[in-house]
CSV table of C-alpha atoms and ligand atoms in Angstrom, one decimal:
chain,number,residue,atom,x,y,z
X,1171,MET,CA,13.7,-22.1,1.3
X,1172,SER,CA,15.0,-23.2,-2.1
X,1173,ARG,CA,14.2,-20.8,-5.0
X,1174,THR,CA,11.7,-23.3,-6.5
X,1175,GLU,CA,9.7,-23.9,-3.3
X,1176,PRO,CA,6.4,-22.0,-3.7
X,1177,ILE,CA,6.2,-18.8,-1.7
X,1178,LEU,CA,2.4,-19.2,-1.3
X,1179,GLY,CA,2.5,-22.9,-0.7
X,1180,ALA,CA,1.8,-23.2,3.0
X,1181,SER,CA,-1.2,-25.4,4.0
X,1182,LEU,CA,-4.1,-24.2,6.0
X,1183,ASP,CA,-3.0,-26.5,8.9
X,1184,GLU,CA,0.5,-25.0,8.8
X,1185,LEU,CA,-0.8,-21.5,8.8
X,1186,ARG,CA,-3.1,-22.2,11.7
X,1187,ARG,CA,-0.2,-23.7,13.7
X,1188,THR,CA,2.4,-21.0,12.9
X,1189,ARG,CA,0.7,-17.7,12.6
X,1190,THR,CA,0.1,-15.5,15.7
X,1191,SER,CA,-0.8,-12.3,13.9
X,1192,VAL,CA,-4.3,-10.7,14.2
X,1193,LYS,CA,-5.4,-12.1,10.9
X,1194,TRP,CA,-5.1,-15.6,12.1
X,1195,GLN,CA,-6.1,-15.1,15.7
X,1196,ALA,CA,-9.2,-12.8,15.5
X,1197,TYR,CA,-11.6,-15.5,14.2
X,1198,GLY,CA,-9.9,-18.6,15.6
X,1199,HIS,CA,-10.3,-21.7,13.4
X,1200,GLU,CA,-13.8,-20.8,12.6
X,1201,ALA,CA,-12.9,-19.2,9.3
X,1202,ILE,CA,-10.2,-18.9,6.6
X,1203,PRO,CA,-9.2,-15.4,7.3
X,1204,VAL,CA,-8.9,-13.1,4.3
X,1205,TRP,CA,-10.0,-9.8,5.9
X,1206,VAL,CA,-6.7,-8.0,6.4
X,1207,ALA,CA,-3.8,-7.3,4.1
X,1208,GLU,CA,-1.2,-9.8,5.2
X,1209,MET,CA,0.1,-12.4,2.8
X,1210,ASP,CA,0.4,-16.1,3.8
X,1211,ALA,CA,3.8,-16.1,2.3
X,1212,ARG,CA,7.0,-18.0,3.1
X,1213,PRO,CA,9.5,-15.2,4.0
X,1214,CYS,CA,12.0,-13.6,1.7
X,1215,PRO,CA,15.3,-15.4,2.7
X,1216,PRO,CA,17.6,-12.3,2.7
X,1217,VAL,CA,15.2,-10.7,5.1
X,1218,VAL,CA,15.2,-13.6,7.4
X,1219,GLU,CA,19.0,-13.7,7.3
X,1220,ALA,CA,19.4,-10.0,8.0
X,1221,VAL,CA,16.9,-9.9,10.9
X,1222,THR,CA,18.1,-13.1,12.5
X,1223,SER,CA,21.7,-12.0,12.2
X,1224,ALA,CA,20.9,-8.6,13.8
X,1225,LEU,CA,19.0,-10.3,16.7
X,1226,GLY,CA,21.8,-12.8,17.1
X,1227,ARG,CA,24.5,-10.1,17.3
X,1228,GLY,CA,22.4,-8.1,19.8
X,1229,ASP,CA,22.1,-5.3,17.2
X,1230,THR,CA,18.7,-4.1,18.6
X,1231,GLY,CA,19.2,-0.5,19.3
X,1232,TYR,CA,17.4,2.5,17.7
X,1233,ALA,CA,17.2,2.7,14.0
X,1234,TRP,CA,19.6,4.5,11.7
X,1235,THR,CA,17.9,4.9,8.4
X,1236,ALA,CA,20.6,6.1,5.8
X,1237,ALA,CA,21.1,2.6,4.4
X,1238,TYR,CA,17.3,2.1,4.2
X,1239,VAL,CA,16.9,5.3,2.2
X,1240,ARG,CA,19.7,4.3,-0.1
X,1241,ALA,CA,18.2,0.8,-0.6
X,1242,ALA,CA,14.8,2.3,-1.4
X,1243,THR,CA,16.1,4.7,-3.9
X,1244,ASP,CA,18.2,2.0,-5.6
X,1245,PHE,CA,15.1,-0.2,-5.7
X,1246,ALA,CA,13.0,2.6,-7.2
X,1247,LYS,CA,15.6,3.2,-9.9
X,1248,ARG,CA,15.9,-0.5,-10.8
X,1249,ARG,CA,12.1,-1.3,-10.7
X,1250,TRP,CA,10.6,2.0,-12.1
X,1251,ASP,CA,13.6,3.9,-13.5
X,1252,TRP,CA,12.8,6.6,-10.9
X,1253,SER,CA,15.4,8.2,-8.7
X,1254,PRO,CA,13.9,9.7,-5.6
X,1255,ASP,CA,16.0,12.4,-3.9
X,1256,PRO,CA,17.6,10.7,-0.9
X,1257,GLY,CA,18.1,14.2,0.6
X,1258,ALA,CA,14.3,14.7,0.6
X,1259,ALA,CA,13.5,11.5,2.5
X,1260,MET,CA,12.3,11.1,6.1
X,1261,SER,CA,11.7,7.8,8.0
X,1262,VAL,CA,8.3,7.4,9.6
X,1263,PRO,CA,7.0,4.6,11.8
X,1264,ASP,CA,4.6,3.3,9.1
X,1265,VAL,CA,2.7,4.7,6.1
X,1266,MET,CA,-0.5,5.6,7.9
X,1267,SER,CA,1.2,7.4,10.8
X,1268,GLY,CA,3.3,9.3,8.2
X,1269,ILE,CA,0.1,10.3,6.3
X,1270,GLU,CA,-1.6,11.4,9.6
X,1271,ALA,CA,1.4,13.5,10.7
X,1272,LEU,CA,1.7,15.1,7.2
X,1273,LEU,CA,-2.0,16.0,7.4
X,1274,VAL,CA,-1.8,17.4,10.9
X,1275,HIS,CA,1.2,19.5,10.3
X,1276,ASN,CA,0.4,20.7,6.8
X,1277,VAL,CA,-3.4,21.0,6.5
X,1278,PRO,CA,-5.1,23.9,8.2
X,1279,ARG,CA,-8.0,22.9,10.5
X,1280,GLU,CA,-10.6,24.5,8.3
X,1281,ALA,CA,-9.5,22.7,5.1
X,1282,GLY,CA,-10.6,19.3,4.0
X,1283,VAL,CA,-9.0,16.0,3.2
X,1284,VAL,CA,-10.1,14.3,0.0
X,1285,LEU,CA,-10.3,10.5,-0.5
X,1286,SER,CA,-11.4,8.5,-3.5
X,1287,PRO,CA,-13.6,5.6,-2.4
X,1288,PRO,CA,-13.3,2.7,-2.7
X,1289,CYS,CA,-10.1,3.2,-0.8
X,1290,TYR,CA,-8.2,1.4,2.0
X,1291,ASP,CA,-10.7,1.6,4.9
X,1292,SER,CA,-8.2,2.9,7.5
X,1293,PHE,CA,-7.8,6.0,5.4
X,1294,TYR,CA,-11.1,7.1,7.0
X,1295,GLY,CA,-10.0,6.3,10.5
X,1296,PHE,CA,-6.7,8.3,10.1
X,1297,VAL,CA,-8.5,11.3,8.5
X,1298,ALA,CA,-10.9,11.2,11.5
X,1299,ALA,CA,-7.8,11.1,13.8
X,1300,THR,CA,-6.6,14.3,12.3
X,1301,ASP,CA,-9.9,16.0,13.0
X,1302,ARG,CA,-10.0,17.3,9.5
X,1303,ARG,CA,-13.1,17.4,7.3
X,1304,LEU,CA,-13.5,14.4,5.0
X,1305,VAL,CA,-14.4,15.1,1.4
X,1306,LYS,CA,-15.1,12.3,-1.0
X,1307,ALA,CA,-14.2,12.1,-4.7
X,1308,PRO,CA,-15.3,8.5,-5.7
X,1309,LEU,CA,-13.6,6.6,-8.5
X,1310,GLY,CA,-15.7,6.5,-11.6
X,1311,ALA,CA,-17.8,3.5,-12.7
X,1312,ASP,CA,-14.7,2.3,-14.5
X,1313,LEU,CA,-12.9,2.3,-11.1
X,1314,ARG,CA,-10.5,5.0,-12.4
X,1315,LEU,CA,-9.8,8.5,-11.1
X,1316,ASP,CA,-12.7,10.9,-11.9
X,1317,LEU,CA,-11.2,14.3,-12.7
X,1318,ASP,CA,-14.5,16.1,-12.4
X,1319,ALA,CA,-15.3,14.5,-9.1
X,1320,LEU,CA,-11.8,15.4,-7.9
X,1321,ASP,CA,-12.2,19.0,-9.0
X,1322,ARG,CA,-15.5,19.4,-7.1
X,1323,ALA,CA,-13.9,17.8,-4.1
X,1324,PHE,CA,-10.8,20.0,-4.2
X,1325,VAL,CA,-13.0,23.1,-4.3
X,1326,GLU,CA,-15.0,21.7,-1.3
X,1327,ALA,CA,-11.8,20.9,0.6
X,1328,GLY,CA,-10.6,24.5,0.0
X,1329,PRO,CA,-7.1,25.8,-0.7
X,1330,GLY,CA,-4.5,24.2,1.6
X,1331,GLY,CA,-6.5,20.9,1.7
X,1332,ALA,CA,-5.0,17.6,0.9
X,1333,TYR,CA,-5.7,14.5,-1.3
X,1334,VAL,CA,-4.6,11.1,-0.2
X,1335,LEU,CA,-3.9,9.2,-3.5
X,1336,CYS,CA,-3.7,5.5,-3.4
X,1337,ASN,CA,-1.1,4.6,-6.1
X,1338,PRO,CA,-1.9,1.9,-7.0
X,1339,GLN,CA,-5.4,1.9,-5.6
X,1340,ASN,CA,-6.4,-0.5,-2.9
X,1341,PRO,CA,-9.0,-2.0,-3.2
X,1342,THR,CA,-9.6,-2.4,-7.0
X,1343,GLY,CA,-5.9,-2.8,-7.9
X,1344,THR,CA,-6.3,0.1,-10.4
X,1345,VAL,CA,-2.9,1.3,-11.6
X,1346,HIS,CA,-3.2,5.0,-12.4
X,1347,THR,CA,-1.6,6.0,-15.7
X,1348,ALA,CA,1.0,8.7,-16.1
X,1349,ASP,CA,-1.6,10.8,-17.9
X,1350,GLU,CA,-4.1,10.4,-15.2
X,1351,LEU,CA,-1.5,11.3,-12.5
X,1352,ARG,CA,-0.3,14.3,-14.5
X,1353,ALA,CA,-3.9,15.6,-14.8
X,1354,LEU,CA,-4.4,15.1,-11.1
X,1355,ALA,CA,-1.1,17.0,-10.3
X,1356,ARG,CA,-2.1,19.9,-12.4
X,1357,LEU,CA,-5.6,20.1,-10.9
X,1358,ALA,CA,-4.1,19.8,-7.4
X,1359,ASP,CA,-1.7,22.7,-8.1
X,1360,GLU,CA,-4.5,24.8,-9.5
X,1361,ARG,CA,-6.7,24.2,-6.4
X,1362,ARG,CA,-3.7,24.4,-4.0
X,1363,ILE,CA,-4.2,20.9,-2.7
X,1364,LEU,CA,-1.3,18.8,-1.3
X,1365,VAL,CA,-1.2,15.4,-2.8
X,1366,LEU,CA,0.1,12.6,-0.5
X,1367,SER,CA,0.7,9.5,-2.6
X,1368,ASP,CA,0.5,6.2,-0.7
X,1369,GLU,CA,2.7,3.8,-2.8
X,1370,ILE,CA,2.7,0.9,-0.4
X,1371,HIS,CA,1.4,-1.6,-3.0
X,1372,ALA,CA,3.6,-0.3,-5.9
X,1373,PRO,CA,6.0,-3.3,-6.0
X,1374,LEU,CA,3.0,-5.5,-6.4
X,1375,VAL,CA,1.9,-4.1,-9.8
X,1376,GLN,CA,1.6,-7.1,-12.2
X,1377,PRO,CA,4.3,-7.5,-14.9
X,1378,GLY,CA,3.0,-6.1,-18.2
X,1379,THR,CA,1.4,-3.1,-16.5
X,1380,THR,CA,3.3,0.2,-16.4
X,1381,TYR,CA,3.5,1.7,-12.9
X,1382,THR,CA,4.2,5.4,-12.5
X,1383,PRO,CA,5.6,6.6,-9.2
X,1384,TYR,CA,3.8,9.9,-8.6
X,1385,LEU,CA,6.9,11.9,-7.9
X,1386,SER,CA,8.6,10.7,-11.1
X,1387,LEU,CA,6.4,13.2,-12.9
X,1388,PRO,CA,7.7,16.8,-13.1
X,1389,GLU,CA,4.1,18.0,-12.6
X,1390,ALA,CA,4.0,16.3,-9.2
X,1391,ALA,CA,6.9,18.4,-7.7
X,1392,ARG,CA,4.6,19.7,-4.9
X,1393,GLY,CA,3.6,16.2,-3.7
X,1394,VAL,CA,4.8,13.8,-1.1
X,1395,ALA,CA,5.1,10.0,-1.6
X,1396,LEU,CA,5.2,7.2,1.0
X,1397,MET,CA,7.0,3.9,0.4
X,1398,SER,CA,7.3,0.8,2.5
X,1399,GLY,CA,8.3,-2.8,2.1
X,1400,SER,CA,5.3,-3.8,4.3
X,1401,LYS,CA,2.9,-5.1,1.7
X,1402,ALA,CA,5.2,-6.4,-1.1
X,1403,PHE,CA,7.6,-8.2,1.3
X,1404,ASN,CA,5.0,-9.0,4.0
X,1405,LEU,CA,6.7,-7.0,6.7
X,1406,ALA,CA,3.6,-5.3,8.2
X,1407,GLY,CA,4.4,-6.4,11.7
X,1408,ILE,CA,7.9,-4.8,11.7
X,1409,LYS,CA,7.1,-1.4,10.7
X,1410,ALA,CA,9.3,1.2,9.0
X,1411,ALA,CA,8.3,3.5,6.1
X,1412,LEU,CA,9.8,6.3,4.2
X,1413,ALA,CA,8.3,9.6,3.0
X,1414,PHE,CA,9.8,11.4,0.0
X,1415,ALA,CA,9.1,15.0,-0.8
X,1416,GLY,CA,8.9,16.2,-4.3
X,1417,PRO,CA,11.4,19.0,-5.3
X,1418,ASP,CA,9.0,21.7,-4.3
X,1419,ALA,CA,7.6,20.0,-1.2
X,1420,LYS,CA,10.6,19.8,1.1
X,1421,GLU,CA,8.9,22.2,3.6
X,1422,ARG,CA,6.0,19.6,3.9
X,1423,LEU,CA,8.5,17.2,5.5
X,1424,ALA,CA,10.3,19.9,7.4
X,1425,ALA,CA,7.0,20.8,9.0
X,1426,LEU,CA,7.0,17.4,10.8
X,1427,PRO,CA,8.5,17.1,14.3
X,1428,GLU,CA,11.9,15.4,14.2
X,1429,VAL,CA,10.9,13.1,17.0
X,1430,LEU,CA,8.6,11.3,14.5
X,1431,THR,CA,11.7,9.7,12.9
X,1432,HIS,CA,12.4,8.0,16.2
X,1433,GLY,CA,9.4,5.6,15.6
X,1434,ALA,CA,10.8,3.5,12.7
X,1435,ASN,CA,11.5,0.0,14.0
X,1436,HIS,CA,15.2,-0.9,13.8
X,1437,LEU,CA,14.4,-4.5,12.7
X,1438,GLY,CA,11.9,-3.2,10.3
X,1439,VAL,CA,14.5,-0.9,8.8
X,1440,ILE,CA,17.0,-3.9,8.5
X,1441,ALA,CA,14.3,-6.1,7.0
X,1442,ALA,CA,13.2,-3.5,4.4
X,1443,THR,CA,16.8,-2.7,3.5
X,1444,ALA,CA,17.5,-6.4,2.9
X,1445,ALA,CA,14.3,-6.8,0.9
X,1446,TYR,CA,15.0,-3.8,-1.3
X,1447,ASP,CA,18.6,-4.8,-1.9
X,1448,HIS,CA,18.3,-8.5,-2.3
X,1449,GLY,CA,14.6,-9.4,-2.5
X,1450,GLY,CA,14.1,-8.8,-6.2
X,1451,PRO,CA,14.2,-12.6,-7.2
X,1452,TRP,CA,11.8,-13.4,-4.4
X,1453,LEU,CA,9.4,-10.6,-5.4
X,1454,ASP,CA,9.5,-11.7,-9.1
X,1455,GLN,CA,8.6,-15.3,-8.1
X,1456,LEU,CA,5.8,-14.0,-5.9
X,1457,LEU,CA,4.4,-11.9,-8.7
X,1458,GLY,CA,4.3,-15.1,-10.9
X,1459,GLU,CA,2.6,-17.1,-8.1
X,1460,LEU,CA,0.0,-14.3,-7.6
X,1461,ALA,CA,-0.8,-14.3,-11.3
X,1462,ASP,CA,-1.4,-18.1,-11.1
X,1463,ARG,CA,-3.5,-17.7,-8.0
X,1464,ARG,CA,-5.6,-15.0,-9.7
X,1465,ARG,CA,-6.2,-17.3,-12.7
X,1466,LEU,CA,-7.1,-20.2,-10.4
X,1467,LEU,CA,-9.5,-18.0,-8.4
X,1468,GLY,CA,-11.3,-17.0,-11.7
X,1469,GLU,CA,-11.6,-20.7,-12.7
X,1470,LEU,CA,-12.9,-21.9,-9.4
X,1471,LEU,CA,-15.4,-19.1,-9.1
X,1472,ALA,CA,-16.6,-19.8,-12.6
X,1473,GLN,CA,-17.1,-23.5,-11.7
X,1474,ARG,CA,-18.5,-23.2,-8.2
X,1475,LEU,CA,-19.8,-19.7,-7.6
X,1476,PRO,CA,-20.6,-18.3,-11.0
X,1477,ASP,CA,-22.7,-15.5,-9.6
X,1478,VAL,CA,-19.5,-14.1,-7.9
X,1479,ARG,CA,-17.2,-12.3,-10.2
X,1480,PRO,CA,-13.6,-11.3,-9.5
X,1481,VAL,CA,-12.9,-7.6,-10.1
X,1482,PRO,CA,-10.1,-7.3,-12.7
X,1483,SER,CA,-7.0,-6.0,-11.0
X,1484,GLN,CA,-3.5,-4.9,-12.1
X,1485,ALA,CA,-1.9,-4.8,-8.7
X,1486,THR,CA,-1.8,-5.9,-5.0
X,1487,PHE,CA,-2.1,-9.4,-3.7
X,1488,LEU,CA,-5.7,-8.9,-2.8
X,1489,ALA,CA,-8.7,-10.2,-4.7
X,1490,TRP,CA,-12.0,-8.3,-4.8
X,1491,LEU,CA,-15.2,-10.2,-5.5
X,1492,ASP,CA,-18.3,-8.7,-6.9
X,1493,CYS,CA,-21.0,-10.5,-5.0
X,1494,ARG,CA,-24.0,-8.5,-6.2
X,1495,GLY,CA,-25.1,-11.5,-8.3
X,1496,LEU,CA,-25.7,-13.5,-5.1
X,1497,GLY,CA,-28.5,-11.1,-4.1
X,1498,VAL,CA,-27.5,-11.1,-0.4
X,1499,ASP,CA,-27.4,-8.0,1.8
X,1500,ASP,CA,-24.3,-8.9,3.8
X,1501,PRO,CA,-21.9,-11.1,1.8
X,1502,ALA,CA,-19.4,-11.2,4.7
X,1503,ALA,CA,-22.0,-12.6,7.1
X,1504,THR,CA,-23.2,-15.0,4.4
X,1505,PHE,CA,-19.7,-16.4,3.8
X,1506,ARG,CA,-19.1,-16.7,7.5
X,1507,ARG,CA,-22.2,-18.8,7.9
X,1508,GLY,CA,-21.3,-20.8,4.8
X,1509,VAL,CA,-22.9,-20.3,1.4
D,1172,LIG,C1,-3.2,1.4,0.7
D,1172,LIG,C2,-2.7,1.0,2.1
D,1172,LIG,N1,-2.0,2.0,2.8
D,1172,LIG,C3,-1.5,1.7,4.0
D,1172,LIG,C4,-1.6,0.5,4.6
D,1172,LIG,C5,-1.1,0.3,6.0
D,1172,LIG,O1,0.3,0.5,6.0
D,1172,LIG,P1,1.2,0.7,7.3
D,1172,LIG,O2,1.0,-0.5,8.1
D,1172,LIG,O3,2.5,1.0,6.8
D,1172,LIG,O4,0.6,1.9,8.0
D,1172,LIG,C6,-2.3,-0.5,3.9
D,1172,LIG,C7,-2.5,-1.8,4.5
D,1172,LIG,O5,-3.2,-2.7,4.0
D,1172,LIG,C8,-2.8,-0.2,2.6
D,1172,LIG,O6,-3.5,-1.2,1.9
């Protein structure tokens, strides 16, 4: 791919012919699938080269993750001026299994796990898988963290409970500010709640918006953050994620069984390492194209479906549509039938 060829330029025909992932298979050709968080992106060239070369060499053994940790920390320093401690990192198969294991091994059975709806729907499934009590602290009407709701939920979860923070938030694309995160961290400490910060969408924060990695704040020393190249570089199918403990949370990772580190996919590790080290220009081009797409979506909705409003977002590649103006009970079913 030349640098000027669009990353998001594939036609519907091409995507239908070339994609075998669940997104493109589950509904056949009946629908244009937009139901799962995969991008229809042309791949990041350094990733293709690294993975193809590994396959060609027969370099397909178990993963060794030191280079991945180094690449992730370098990327965090370059992008966010944050230097995670490489000595406090642990590889996990993917973000959600990392969160599940952290909950199982750190949260007592009687304590609760707090989520802030609207949040990534699989958060619910993974909390259910841990057999821990779910407690909700919805975002406020402004789609931002609601400190009062969080306080009530932390009390209900009880000391030793956990909060799964989505930083930035998916859905909504809300980018939490440093002040909001500081207030959250202080509250979590006061109520003895472990904060697990899912930062999978962080590289997809739009230029012009300041992103704060949770652990970059001194107040968040007792938290754990999870990173992955899976959303920003579209590597969801070759899983490999990293968990980083804050300076006062190393025992949270130590509580996890060492065998969990065996699950990171070797090709996923190679892909993410190449993406973090060499994918910056591709990512910047992608962010520009996403901004264009967001503008185009707004224009097309205003022209053709003025009752549907895009929810303003500062992050992710996802678009959320407020369909209340259509007055239909089940917008998904309506769209499937054809408006
Ligand atoms: C906020 C969030 N966390 C986690 C995931 C899934 O990540 P993984 O495949 O690494 O478990 C997604 C996927 O869409 C997501 O949006």
